[in-house]
Backbone as JSON Lines, residues from 0, in Angstrom:
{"i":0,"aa":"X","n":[89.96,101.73,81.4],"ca":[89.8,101.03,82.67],"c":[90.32,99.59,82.58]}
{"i":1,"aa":"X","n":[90.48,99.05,81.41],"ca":[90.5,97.73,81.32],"c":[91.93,97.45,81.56]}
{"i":2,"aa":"X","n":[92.82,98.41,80.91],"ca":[94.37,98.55,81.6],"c":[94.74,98.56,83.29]}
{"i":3,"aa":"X","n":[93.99,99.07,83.93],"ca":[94.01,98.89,85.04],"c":[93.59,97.54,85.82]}
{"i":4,"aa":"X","n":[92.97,96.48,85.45],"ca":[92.9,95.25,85.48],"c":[93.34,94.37,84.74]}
{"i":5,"aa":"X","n":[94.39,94.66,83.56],"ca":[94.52,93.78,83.04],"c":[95.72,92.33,83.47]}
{"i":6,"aa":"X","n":[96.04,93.0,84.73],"ca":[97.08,92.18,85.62],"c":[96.46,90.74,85.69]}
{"i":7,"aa":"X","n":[94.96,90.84,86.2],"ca":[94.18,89.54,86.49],"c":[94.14,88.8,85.28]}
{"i":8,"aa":"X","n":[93.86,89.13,84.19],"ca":[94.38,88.26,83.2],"c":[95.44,87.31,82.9]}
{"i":9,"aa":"X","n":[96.69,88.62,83.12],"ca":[97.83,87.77,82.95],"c":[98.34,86.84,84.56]}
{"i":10,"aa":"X","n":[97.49,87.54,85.4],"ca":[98.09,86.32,86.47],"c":[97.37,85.63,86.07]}
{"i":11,"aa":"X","n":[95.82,84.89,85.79],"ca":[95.41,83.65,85.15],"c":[96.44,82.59,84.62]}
{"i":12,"aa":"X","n":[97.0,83.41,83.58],"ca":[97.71,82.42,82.74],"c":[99.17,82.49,82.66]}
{"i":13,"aa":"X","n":[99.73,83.31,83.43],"ca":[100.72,82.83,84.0],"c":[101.47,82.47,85.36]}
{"i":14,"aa":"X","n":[100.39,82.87,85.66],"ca":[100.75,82.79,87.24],"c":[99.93,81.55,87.87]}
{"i":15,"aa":"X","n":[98.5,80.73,87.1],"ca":[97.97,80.01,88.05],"c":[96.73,80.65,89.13]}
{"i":16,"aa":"X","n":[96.85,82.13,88.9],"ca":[95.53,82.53,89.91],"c":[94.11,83.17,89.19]}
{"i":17,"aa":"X","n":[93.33,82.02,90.03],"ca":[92.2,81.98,89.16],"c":[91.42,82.92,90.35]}
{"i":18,"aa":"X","n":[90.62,83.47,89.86],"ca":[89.75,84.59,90.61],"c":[89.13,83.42,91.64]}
{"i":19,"aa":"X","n":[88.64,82.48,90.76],"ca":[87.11,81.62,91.88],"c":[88.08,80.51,92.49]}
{"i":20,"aa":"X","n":[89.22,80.41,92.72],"ca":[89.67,79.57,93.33],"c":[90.22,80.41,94.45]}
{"i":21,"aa":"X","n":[91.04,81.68,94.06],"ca":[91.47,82.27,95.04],"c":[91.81,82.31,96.81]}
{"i":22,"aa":"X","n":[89.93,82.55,96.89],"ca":[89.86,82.37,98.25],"c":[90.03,81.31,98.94]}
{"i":23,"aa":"X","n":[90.19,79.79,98.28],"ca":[90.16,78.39,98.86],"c":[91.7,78.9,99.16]}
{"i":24,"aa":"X","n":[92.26,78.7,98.06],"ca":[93.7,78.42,98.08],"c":[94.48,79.29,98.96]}
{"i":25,"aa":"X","n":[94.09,80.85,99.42],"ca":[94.8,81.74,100.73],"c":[94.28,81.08,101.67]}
{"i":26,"aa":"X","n":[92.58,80.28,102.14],"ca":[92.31,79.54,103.36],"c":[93.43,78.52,103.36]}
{"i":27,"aa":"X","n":[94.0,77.95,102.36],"ca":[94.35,76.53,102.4],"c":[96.01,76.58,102.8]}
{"i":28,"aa":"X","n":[96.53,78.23,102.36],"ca":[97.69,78.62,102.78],"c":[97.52,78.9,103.83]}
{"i":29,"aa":"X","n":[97.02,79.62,104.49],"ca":[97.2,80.15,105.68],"c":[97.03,78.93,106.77]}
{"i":30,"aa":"X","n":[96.13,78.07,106.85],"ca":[96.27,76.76,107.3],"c":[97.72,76.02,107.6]}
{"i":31,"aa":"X","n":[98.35,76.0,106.69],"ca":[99.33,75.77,106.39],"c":[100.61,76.47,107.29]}
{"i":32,"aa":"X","n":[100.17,77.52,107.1],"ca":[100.91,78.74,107.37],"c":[100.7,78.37,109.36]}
{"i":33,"aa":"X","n":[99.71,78.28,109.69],"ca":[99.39,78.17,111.29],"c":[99.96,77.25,111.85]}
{"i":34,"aa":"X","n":[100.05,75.95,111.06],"ca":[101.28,74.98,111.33],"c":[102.47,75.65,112.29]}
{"i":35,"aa":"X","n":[103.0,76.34,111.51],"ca":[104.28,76.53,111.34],"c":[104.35,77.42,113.29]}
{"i":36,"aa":"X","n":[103.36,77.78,113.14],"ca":[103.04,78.87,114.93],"c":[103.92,78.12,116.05]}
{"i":37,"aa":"X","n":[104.74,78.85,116.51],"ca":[105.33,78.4,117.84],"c":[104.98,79.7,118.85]}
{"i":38,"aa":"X","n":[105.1,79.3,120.23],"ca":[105.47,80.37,121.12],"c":[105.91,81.66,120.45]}
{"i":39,"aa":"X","n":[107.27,81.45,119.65],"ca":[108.17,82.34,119.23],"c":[108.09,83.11,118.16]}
{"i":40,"aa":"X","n":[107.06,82.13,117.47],"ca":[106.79,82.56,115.95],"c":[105.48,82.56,115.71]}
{"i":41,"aa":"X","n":[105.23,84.1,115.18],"ca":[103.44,84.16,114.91],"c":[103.41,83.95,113.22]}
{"i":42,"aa":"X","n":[103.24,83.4,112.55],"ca":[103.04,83.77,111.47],"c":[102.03,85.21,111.09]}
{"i":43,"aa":"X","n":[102.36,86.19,109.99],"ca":[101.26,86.95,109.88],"c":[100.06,86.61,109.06]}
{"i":44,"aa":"X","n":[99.09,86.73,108.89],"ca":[97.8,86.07,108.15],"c":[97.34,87.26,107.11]}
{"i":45,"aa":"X","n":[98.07,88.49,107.26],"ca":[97.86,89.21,106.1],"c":[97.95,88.75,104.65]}
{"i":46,"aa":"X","n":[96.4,88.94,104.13],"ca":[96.14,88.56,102.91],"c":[96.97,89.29,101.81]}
{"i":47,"aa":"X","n":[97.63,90.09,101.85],"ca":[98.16,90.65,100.92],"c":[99.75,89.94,100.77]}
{"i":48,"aa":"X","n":[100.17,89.79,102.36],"ca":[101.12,89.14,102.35],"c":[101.48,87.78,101.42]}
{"i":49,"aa":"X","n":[100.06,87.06,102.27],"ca":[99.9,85.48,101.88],"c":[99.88,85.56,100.39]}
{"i":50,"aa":"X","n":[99.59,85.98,99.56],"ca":[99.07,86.65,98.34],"c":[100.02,86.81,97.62]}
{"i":51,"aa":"X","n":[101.28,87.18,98.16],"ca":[102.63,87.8,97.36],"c":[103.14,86.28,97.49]}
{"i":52,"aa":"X","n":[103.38,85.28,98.55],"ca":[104.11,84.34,98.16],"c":[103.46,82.93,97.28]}
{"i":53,"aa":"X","n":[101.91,83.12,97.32],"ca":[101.43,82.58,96.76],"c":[101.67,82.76,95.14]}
{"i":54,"aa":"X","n":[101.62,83.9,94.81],"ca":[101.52,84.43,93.43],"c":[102.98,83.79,93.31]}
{"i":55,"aa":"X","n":[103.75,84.54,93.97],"ca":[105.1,84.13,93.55],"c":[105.98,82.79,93.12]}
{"i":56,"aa":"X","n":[105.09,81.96,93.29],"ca":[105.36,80.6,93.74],"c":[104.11,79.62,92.47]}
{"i":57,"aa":"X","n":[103.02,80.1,91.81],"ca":[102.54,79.98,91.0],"c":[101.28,79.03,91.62]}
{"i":58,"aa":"X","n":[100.95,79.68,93.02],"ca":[100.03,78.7,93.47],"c":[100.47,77.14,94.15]}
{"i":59,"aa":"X","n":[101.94,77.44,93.97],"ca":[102.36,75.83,94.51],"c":[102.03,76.25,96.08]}
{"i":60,"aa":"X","n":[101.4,75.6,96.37],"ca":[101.49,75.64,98.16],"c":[102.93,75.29,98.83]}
{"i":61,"aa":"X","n":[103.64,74.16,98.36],"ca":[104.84,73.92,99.02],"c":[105.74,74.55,98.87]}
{"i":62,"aa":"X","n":[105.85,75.29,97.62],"ca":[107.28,76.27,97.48],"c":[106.92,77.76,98.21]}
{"i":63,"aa":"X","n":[105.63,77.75,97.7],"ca":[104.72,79.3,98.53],"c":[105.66,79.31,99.97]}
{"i":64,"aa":"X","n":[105.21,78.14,100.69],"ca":[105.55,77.97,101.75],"c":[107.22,77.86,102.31]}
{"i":65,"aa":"X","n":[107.79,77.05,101.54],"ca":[109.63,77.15,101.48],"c":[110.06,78.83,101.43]}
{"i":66,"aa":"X","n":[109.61,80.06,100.7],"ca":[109.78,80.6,100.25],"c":[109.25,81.69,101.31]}
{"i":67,"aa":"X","n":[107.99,81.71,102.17],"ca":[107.45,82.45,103.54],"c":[109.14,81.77,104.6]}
{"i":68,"aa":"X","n":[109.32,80.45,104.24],"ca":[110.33,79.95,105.56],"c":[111.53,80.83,105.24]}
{"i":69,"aa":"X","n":[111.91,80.93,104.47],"ca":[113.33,81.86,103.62],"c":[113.05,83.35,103.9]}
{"i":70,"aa":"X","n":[112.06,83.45,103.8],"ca":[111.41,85.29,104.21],"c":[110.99,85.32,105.55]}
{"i":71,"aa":"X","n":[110.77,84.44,106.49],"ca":[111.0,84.75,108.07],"c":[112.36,83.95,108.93]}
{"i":72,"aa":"X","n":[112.8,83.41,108.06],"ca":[114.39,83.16,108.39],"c":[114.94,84.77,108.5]}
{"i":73,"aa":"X","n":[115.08,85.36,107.12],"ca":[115.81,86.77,106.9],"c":[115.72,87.7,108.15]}
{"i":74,"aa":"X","n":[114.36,87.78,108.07],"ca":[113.76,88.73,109.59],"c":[114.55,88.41,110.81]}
{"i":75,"aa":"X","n":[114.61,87.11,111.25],"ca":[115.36,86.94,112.36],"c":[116.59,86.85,112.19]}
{"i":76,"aa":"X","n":[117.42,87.4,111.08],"ca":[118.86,87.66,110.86],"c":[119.1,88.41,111.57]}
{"i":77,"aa":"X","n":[118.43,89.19,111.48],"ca":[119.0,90.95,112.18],"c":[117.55,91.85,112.68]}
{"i":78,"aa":"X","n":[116.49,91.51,113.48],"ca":[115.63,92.16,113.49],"c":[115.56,93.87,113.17]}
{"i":79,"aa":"X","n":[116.84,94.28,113.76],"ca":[116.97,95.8,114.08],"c":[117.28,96.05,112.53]}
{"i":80,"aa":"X","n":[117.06,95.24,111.64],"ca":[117.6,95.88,110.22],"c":[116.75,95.63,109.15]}
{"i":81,"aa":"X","n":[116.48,94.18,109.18],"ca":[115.02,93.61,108.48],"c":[113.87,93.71,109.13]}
{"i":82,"aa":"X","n":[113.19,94.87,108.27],"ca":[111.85,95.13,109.09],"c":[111.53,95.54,110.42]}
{"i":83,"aa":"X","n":[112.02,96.17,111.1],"ca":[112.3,96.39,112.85],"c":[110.89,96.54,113.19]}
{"i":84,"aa":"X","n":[110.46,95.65,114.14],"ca":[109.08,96.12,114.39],"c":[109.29,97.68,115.13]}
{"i":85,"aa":"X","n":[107.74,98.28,115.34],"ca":[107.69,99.61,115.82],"c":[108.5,101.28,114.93]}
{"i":86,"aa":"X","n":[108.58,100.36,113.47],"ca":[109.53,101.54,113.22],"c":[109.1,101.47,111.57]}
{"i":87,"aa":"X","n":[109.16,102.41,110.84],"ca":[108.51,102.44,109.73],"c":[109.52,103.49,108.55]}
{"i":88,"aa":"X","n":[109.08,104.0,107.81],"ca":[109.83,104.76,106.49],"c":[109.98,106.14,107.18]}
{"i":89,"aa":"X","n":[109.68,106.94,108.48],"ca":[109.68,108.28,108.39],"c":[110.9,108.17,109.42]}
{"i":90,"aa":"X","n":[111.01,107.16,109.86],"ca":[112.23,106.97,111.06],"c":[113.73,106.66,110.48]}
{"i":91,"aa":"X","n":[113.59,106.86,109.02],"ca":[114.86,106.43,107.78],"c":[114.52,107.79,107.18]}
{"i":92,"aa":"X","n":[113.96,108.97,107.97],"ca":[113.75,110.24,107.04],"c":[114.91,110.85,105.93]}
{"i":93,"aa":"X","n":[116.58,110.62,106.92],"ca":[117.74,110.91,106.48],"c":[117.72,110.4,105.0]}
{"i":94,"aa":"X","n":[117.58,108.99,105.08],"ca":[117.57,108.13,103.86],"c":[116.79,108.72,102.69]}
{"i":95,"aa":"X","n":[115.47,108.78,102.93],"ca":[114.33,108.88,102.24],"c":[114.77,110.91,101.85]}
{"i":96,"aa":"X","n":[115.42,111.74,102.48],"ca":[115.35,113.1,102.19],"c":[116.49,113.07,100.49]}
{"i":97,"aa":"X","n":[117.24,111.9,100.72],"ca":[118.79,112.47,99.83],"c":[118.38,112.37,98.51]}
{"i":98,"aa":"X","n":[117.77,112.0,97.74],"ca":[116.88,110.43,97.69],"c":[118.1,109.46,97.4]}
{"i":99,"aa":"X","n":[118.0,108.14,97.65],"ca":[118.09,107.31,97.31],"c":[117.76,106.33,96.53]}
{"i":100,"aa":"X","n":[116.39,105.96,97.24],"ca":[115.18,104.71,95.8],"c":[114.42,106.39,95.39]}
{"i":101,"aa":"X","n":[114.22,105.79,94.35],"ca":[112.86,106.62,93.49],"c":[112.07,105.5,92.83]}
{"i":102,"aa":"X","n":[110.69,105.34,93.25],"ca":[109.9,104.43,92.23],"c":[109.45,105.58,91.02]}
{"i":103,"aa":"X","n":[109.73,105.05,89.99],"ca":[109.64,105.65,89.04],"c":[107.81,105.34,88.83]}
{"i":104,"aa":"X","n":[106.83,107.28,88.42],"ca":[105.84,107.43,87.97],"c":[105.03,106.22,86.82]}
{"i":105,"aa":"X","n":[106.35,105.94,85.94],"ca":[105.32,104.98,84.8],"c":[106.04,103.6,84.72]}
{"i":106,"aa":"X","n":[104.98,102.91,84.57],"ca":[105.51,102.2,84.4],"c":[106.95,101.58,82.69]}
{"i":107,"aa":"X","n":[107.98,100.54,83.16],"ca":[108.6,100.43,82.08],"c":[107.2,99.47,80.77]}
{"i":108,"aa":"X","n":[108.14,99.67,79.23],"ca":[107.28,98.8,78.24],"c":[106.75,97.93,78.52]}
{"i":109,"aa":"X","n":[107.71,96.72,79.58],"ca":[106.8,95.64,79.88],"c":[106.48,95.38,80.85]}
{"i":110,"aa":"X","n":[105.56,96.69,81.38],"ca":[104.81,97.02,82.31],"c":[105.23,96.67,84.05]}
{"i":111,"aa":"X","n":[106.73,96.51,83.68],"ca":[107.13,96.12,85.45],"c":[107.65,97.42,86.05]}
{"i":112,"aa":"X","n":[107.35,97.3,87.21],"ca":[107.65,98.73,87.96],"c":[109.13,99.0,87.92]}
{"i":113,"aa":"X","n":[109.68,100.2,87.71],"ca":[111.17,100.6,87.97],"c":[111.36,101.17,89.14]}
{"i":114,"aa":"X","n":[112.27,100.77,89.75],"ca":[112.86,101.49,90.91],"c":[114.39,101.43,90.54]}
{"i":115,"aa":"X","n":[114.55,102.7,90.96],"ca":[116.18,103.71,90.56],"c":[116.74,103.71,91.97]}
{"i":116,"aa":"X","n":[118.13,102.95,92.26],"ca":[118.57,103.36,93.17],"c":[119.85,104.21,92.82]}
{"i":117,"aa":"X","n":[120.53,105.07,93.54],"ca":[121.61,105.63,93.31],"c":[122.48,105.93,94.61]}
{"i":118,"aa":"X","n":[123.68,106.2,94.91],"ca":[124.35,106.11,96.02],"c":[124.95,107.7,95.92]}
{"i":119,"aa":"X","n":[124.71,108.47,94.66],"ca":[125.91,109.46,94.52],"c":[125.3,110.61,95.45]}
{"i":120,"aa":"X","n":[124.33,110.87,95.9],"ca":[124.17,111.16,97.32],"c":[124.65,110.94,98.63]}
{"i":121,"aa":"X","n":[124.91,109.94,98.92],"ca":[125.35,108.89,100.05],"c":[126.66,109.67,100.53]}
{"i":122,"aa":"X","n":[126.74,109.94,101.98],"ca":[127.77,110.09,102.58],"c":[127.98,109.35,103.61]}
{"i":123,"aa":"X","n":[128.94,108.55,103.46],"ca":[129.15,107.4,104.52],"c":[129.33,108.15,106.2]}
{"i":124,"aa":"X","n":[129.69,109.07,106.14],"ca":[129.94,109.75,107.48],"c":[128.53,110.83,107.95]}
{"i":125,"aa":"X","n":[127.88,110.72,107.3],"ca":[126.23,111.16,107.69],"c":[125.12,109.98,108.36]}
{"i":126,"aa":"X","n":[125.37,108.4,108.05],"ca":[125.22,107.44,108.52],"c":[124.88,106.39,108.24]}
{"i":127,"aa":"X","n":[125.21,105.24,108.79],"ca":[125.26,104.1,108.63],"c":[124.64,103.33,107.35]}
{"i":128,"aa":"X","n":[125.47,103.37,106.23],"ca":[124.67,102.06,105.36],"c":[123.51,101.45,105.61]}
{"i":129,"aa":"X","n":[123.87,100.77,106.51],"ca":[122.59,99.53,106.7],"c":[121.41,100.01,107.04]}
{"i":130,"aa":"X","n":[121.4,101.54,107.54],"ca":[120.19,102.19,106.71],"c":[119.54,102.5,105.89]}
{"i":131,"aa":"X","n":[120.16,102.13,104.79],"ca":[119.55,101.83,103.34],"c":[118.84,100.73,103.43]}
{"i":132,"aa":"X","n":[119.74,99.79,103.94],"ca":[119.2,98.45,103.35],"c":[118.36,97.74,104.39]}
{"i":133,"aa":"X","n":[117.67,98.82,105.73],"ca":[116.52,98.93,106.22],"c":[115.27,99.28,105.24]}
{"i":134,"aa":"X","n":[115.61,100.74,104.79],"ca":[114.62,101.23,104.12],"c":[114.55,100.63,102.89]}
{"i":135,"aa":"X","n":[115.59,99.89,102.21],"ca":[115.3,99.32,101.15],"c":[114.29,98.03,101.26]}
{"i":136,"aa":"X","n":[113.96,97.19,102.35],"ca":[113.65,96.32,102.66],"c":[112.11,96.57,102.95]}
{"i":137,"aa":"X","n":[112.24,97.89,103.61],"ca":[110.53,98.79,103.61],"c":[109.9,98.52,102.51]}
{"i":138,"aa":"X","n":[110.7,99.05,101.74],"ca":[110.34,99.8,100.14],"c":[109.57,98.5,99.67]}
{"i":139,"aa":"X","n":[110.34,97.65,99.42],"ca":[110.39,96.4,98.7],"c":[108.76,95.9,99.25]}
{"i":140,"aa":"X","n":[108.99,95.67,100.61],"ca":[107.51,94.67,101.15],"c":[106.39,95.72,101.25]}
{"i":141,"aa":"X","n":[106.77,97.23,101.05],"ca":[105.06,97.71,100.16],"c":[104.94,97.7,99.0]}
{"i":142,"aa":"X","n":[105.64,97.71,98.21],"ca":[105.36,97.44,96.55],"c":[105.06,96.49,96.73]}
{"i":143,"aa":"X","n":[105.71,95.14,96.86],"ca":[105.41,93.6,96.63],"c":[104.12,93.18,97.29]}
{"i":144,"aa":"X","n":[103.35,94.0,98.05],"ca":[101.88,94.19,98.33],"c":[100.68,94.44,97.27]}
{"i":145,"aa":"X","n":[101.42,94.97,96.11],"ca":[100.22,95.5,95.3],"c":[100.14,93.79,93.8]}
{"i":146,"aa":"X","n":[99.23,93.69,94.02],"ca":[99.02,93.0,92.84],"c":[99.11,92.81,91.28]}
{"i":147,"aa":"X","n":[99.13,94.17,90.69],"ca":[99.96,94.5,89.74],"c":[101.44,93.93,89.94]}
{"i":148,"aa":"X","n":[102.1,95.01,90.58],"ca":[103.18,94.28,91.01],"c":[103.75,92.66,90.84]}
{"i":149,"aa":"X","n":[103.27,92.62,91.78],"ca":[103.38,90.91,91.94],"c":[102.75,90.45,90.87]}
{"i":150,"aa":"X","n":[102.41,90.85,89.3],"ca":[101.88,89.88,88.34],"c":[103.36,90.33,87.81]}
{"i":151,"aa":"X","n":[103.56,91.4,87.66],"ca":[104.52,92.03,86.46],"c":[105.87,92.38,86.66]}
{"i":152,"aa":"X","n":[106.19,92.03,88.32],"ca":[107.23,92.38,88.53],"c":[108.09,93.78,88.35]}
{"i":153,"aa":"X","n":[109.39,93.69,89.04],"ca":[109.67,95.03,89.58],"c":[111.07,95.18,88.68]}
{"i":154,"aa":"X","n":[111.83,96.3,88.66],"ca":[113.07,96.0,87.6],"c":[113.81,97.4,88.18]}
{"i":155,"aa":"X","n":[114.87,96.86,88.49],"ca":[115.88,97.68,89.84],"c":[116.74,98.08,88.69]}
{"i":156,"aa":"X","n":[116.98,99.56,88.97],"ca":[118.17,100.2,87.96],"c":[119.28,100.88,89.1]}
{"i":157,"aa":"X","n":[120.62,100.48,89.4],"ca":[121.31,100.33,90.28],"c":[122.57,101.56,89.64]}
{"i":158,"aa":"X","n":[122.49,102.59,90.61],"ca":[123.65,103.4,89.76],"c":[124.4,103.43,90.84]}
{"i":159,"aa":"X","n":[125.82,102.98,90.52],"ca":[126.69,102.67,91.89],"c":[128.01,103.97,92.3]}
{"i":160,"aa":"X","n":[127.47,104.58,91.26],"ca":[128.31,105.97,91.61],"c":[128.21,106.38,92.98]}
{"i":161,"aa":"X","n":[129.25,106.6,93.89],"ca":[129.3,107.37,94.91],"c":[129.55,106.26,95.95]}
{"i":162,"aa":"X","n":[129.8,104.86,95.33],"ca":[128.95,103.54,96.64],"c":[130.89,103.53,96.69]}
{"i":163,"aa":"X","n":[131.0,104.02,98.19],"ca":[132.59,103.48,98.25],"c":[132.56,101.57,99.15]}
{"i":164,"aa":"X","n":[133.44,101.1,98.72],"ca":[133.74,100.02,99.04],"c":[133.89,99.47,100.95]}
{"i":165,"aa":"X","n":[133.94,100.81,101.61],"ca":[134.26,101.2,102.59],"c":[132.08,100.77,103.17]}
{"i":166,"aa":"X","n":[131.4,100.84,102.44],"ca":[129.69,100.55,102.43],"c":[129.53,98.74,102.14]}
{"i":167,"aa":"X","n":[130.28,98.61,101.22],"ca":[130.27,97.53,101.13],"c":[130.13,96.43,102.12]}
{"i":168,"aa":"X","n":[131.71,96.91,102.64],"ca":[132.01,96.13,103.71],"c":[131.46,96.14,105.23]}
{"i":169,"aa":"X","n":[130.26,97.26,105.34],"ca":[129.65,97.68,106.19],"c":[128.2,96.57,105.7]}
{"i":170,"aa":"X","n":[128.0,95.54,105.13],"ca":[126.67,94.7,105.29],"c":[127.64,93.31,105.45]}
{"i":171,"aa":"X","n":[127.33,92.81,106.5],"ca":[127.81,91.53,107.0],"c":[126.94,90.27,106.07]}
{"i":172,"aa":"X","n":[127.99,89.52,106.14],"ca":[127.61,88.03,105.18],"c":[126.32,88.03,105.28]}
{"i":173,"aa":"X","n":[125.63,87.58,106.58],"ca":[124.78,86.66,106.8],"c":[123.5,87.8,106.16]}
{"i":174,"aa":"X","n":[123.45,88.92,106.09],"ca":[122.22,89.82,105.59],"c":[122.36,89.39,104.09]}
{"i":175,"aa":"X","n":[123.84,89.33,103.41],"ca":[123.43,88.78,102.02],"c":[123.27,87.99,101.69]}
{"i":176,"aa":"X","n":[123.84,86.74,102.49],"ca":[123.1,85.35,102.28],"c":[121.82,85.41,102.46]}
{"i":177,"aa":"X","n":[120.82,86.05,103.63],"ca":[119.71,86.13,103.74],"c":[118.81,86.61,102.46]}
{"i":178,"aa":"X","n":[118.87,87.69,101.89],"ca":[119.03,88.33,101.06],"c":[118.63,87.13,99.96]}
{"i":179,"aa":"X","n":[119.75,86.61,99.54],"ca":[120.01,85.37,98.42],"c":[118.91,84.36,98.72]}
{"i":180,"aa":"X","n":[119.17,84.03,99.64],"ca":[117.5,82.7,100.31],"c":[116.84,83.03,99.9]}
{"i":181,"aa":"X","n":[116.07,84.66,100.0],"ca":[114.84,84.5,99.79],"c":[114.46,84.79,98.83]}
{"i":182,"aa":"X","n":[115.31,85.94,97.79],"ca":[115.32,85.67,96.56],"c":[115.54,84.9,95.44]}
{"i":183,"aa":"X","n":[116.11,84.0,95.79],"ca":[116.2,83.12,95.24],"c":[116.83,81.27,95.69]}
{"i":184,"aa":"X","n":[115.61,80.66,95.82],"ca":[115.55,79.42,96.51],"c":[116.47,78.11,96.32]}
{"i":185,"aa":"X","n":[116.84,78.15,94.59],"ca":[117.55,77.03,93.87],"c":[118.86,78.17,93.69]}
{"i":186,"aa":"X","n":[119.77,78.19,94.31],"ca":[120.95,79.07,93.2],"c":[121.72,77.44,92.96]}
{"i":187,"aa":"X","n":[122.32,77.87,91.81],"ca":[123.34,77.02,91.18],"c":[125.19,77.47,91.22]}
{"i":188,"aa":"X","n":[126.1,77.29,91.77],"ca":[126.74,78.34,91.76],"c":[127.82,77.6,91.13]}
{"i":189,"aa":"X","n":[128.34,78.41,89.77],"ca":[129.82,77.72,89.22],"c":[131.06,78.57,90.14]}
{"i":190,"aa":"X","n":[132.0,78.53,89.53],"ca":[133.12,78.6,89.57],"c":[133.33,80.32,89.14]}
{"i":191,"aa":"X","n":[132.63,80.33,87.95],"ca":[132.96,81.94,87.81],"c":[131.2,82.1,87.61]}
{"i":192,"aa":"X","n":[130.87,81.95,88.22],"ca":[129.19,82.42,87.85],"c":[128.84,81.78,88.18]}
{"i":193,"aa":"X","n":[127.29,82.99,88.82],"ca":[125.9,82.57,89.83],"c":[124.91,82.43,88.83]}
{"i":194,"aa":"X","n":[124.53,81.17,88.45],"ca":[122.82,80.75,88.24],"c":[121.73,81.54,88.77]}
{"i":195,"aa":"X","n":[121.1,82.13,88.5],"ca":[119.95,82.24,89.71],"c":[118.56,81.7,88.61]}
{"i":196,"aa":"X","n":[118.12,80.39,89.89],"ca":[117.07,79.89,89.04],"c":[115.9,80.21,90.0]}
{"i":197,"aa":"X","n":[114.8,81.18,89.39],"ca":[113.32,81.32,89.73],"c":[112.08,80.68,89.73]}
């Protein structure tokens, strides 16, 4: 049993989340978070949510927060693609039948979740790419819900067989810049190589 909690440990000490502080610090985000409320923009107050950028961010409230702005920037890139309200994983059935992602049963040695994507299924004339990278976007914000997770992180095994270039060119800039924001806040970018600092 103790394997099954032993996440809370290691978020302690590396992550900054202390059990008895916890609850101050999601009141003290979400506060924060209500700021931000316009007409236009609801923030969501889901604790699991608040929870993932908190962790992610090591308890800093201000980057927590830079880092929610970078992840509801993305959303309003393309609503109909990031996250579509009213529409969920069974409405990407096509996607989800070929397979595509597989979260892998065990976890890897150092205990971060694997997810396998593969394309050699994929028929570009059955439909649209950016239906993947709907459902990939699903995928992503229910795992990154679980707390394990979010201590131990996730580790993407990308098999690009079958991915014609013709897919490629079917995701417009601004979804991968989006994409890039929110994964990663500081990039450094040379000349022949991307930094990515976490």
């Amino acid at each position: 049993m103790s394997d099954l909690r032993d996440w809370e440990d290691r978020a302690r000490e590396e992550l900054n989340d202390i059990p008895e502080l916890r609850e101050a610090r999601l009141n003290e985000f979400r506060r924060a978070m209500l700021k931000l409320e316009t007409e236009d923009f609801k923030p969501s107050q889901d604790d699991g949510l608040l929870m993932l950028f908190l962790r992610s961010r090591k308890f800093d409230l201000e980057r927590a927060l830079k880092t929610f702005k970078a992840w509801a920037v993305m959303r309003t890139v393309d609503p109909d693609v990031f996250f579509p309200l009213g529409k969920g994983p069974m409405d990407y059935r096509h996607v989800i039948d070929l397979p595509i992602f597989t979260v892998m049963p065990r976890v890897n040695h150092d205990r971060t979740t694997v997810i396998v994507t593969t394309y050699k299924h994929y028929n570009p004339s059955k439909f649209n790419f950016l239906d993947i990278f709907t459902l990939g976007s699903m995928l992503c914000a229910y795992l990154l819900r679980d707390p394990y997770i979010q201590t131990y992180g996730v580790r993407c095994v990308i098999d690009y067989r079958g991915l014609h270039t013709t897919c490629l060119k079917a995701i417009p800039y601004k979804y991968i810049k989006a994409c890039i924001s929110l994964l990663c806040p500081s990039l450094i970018f040379g000349s022949d190589r991307i930094f990515i600092c976490i």
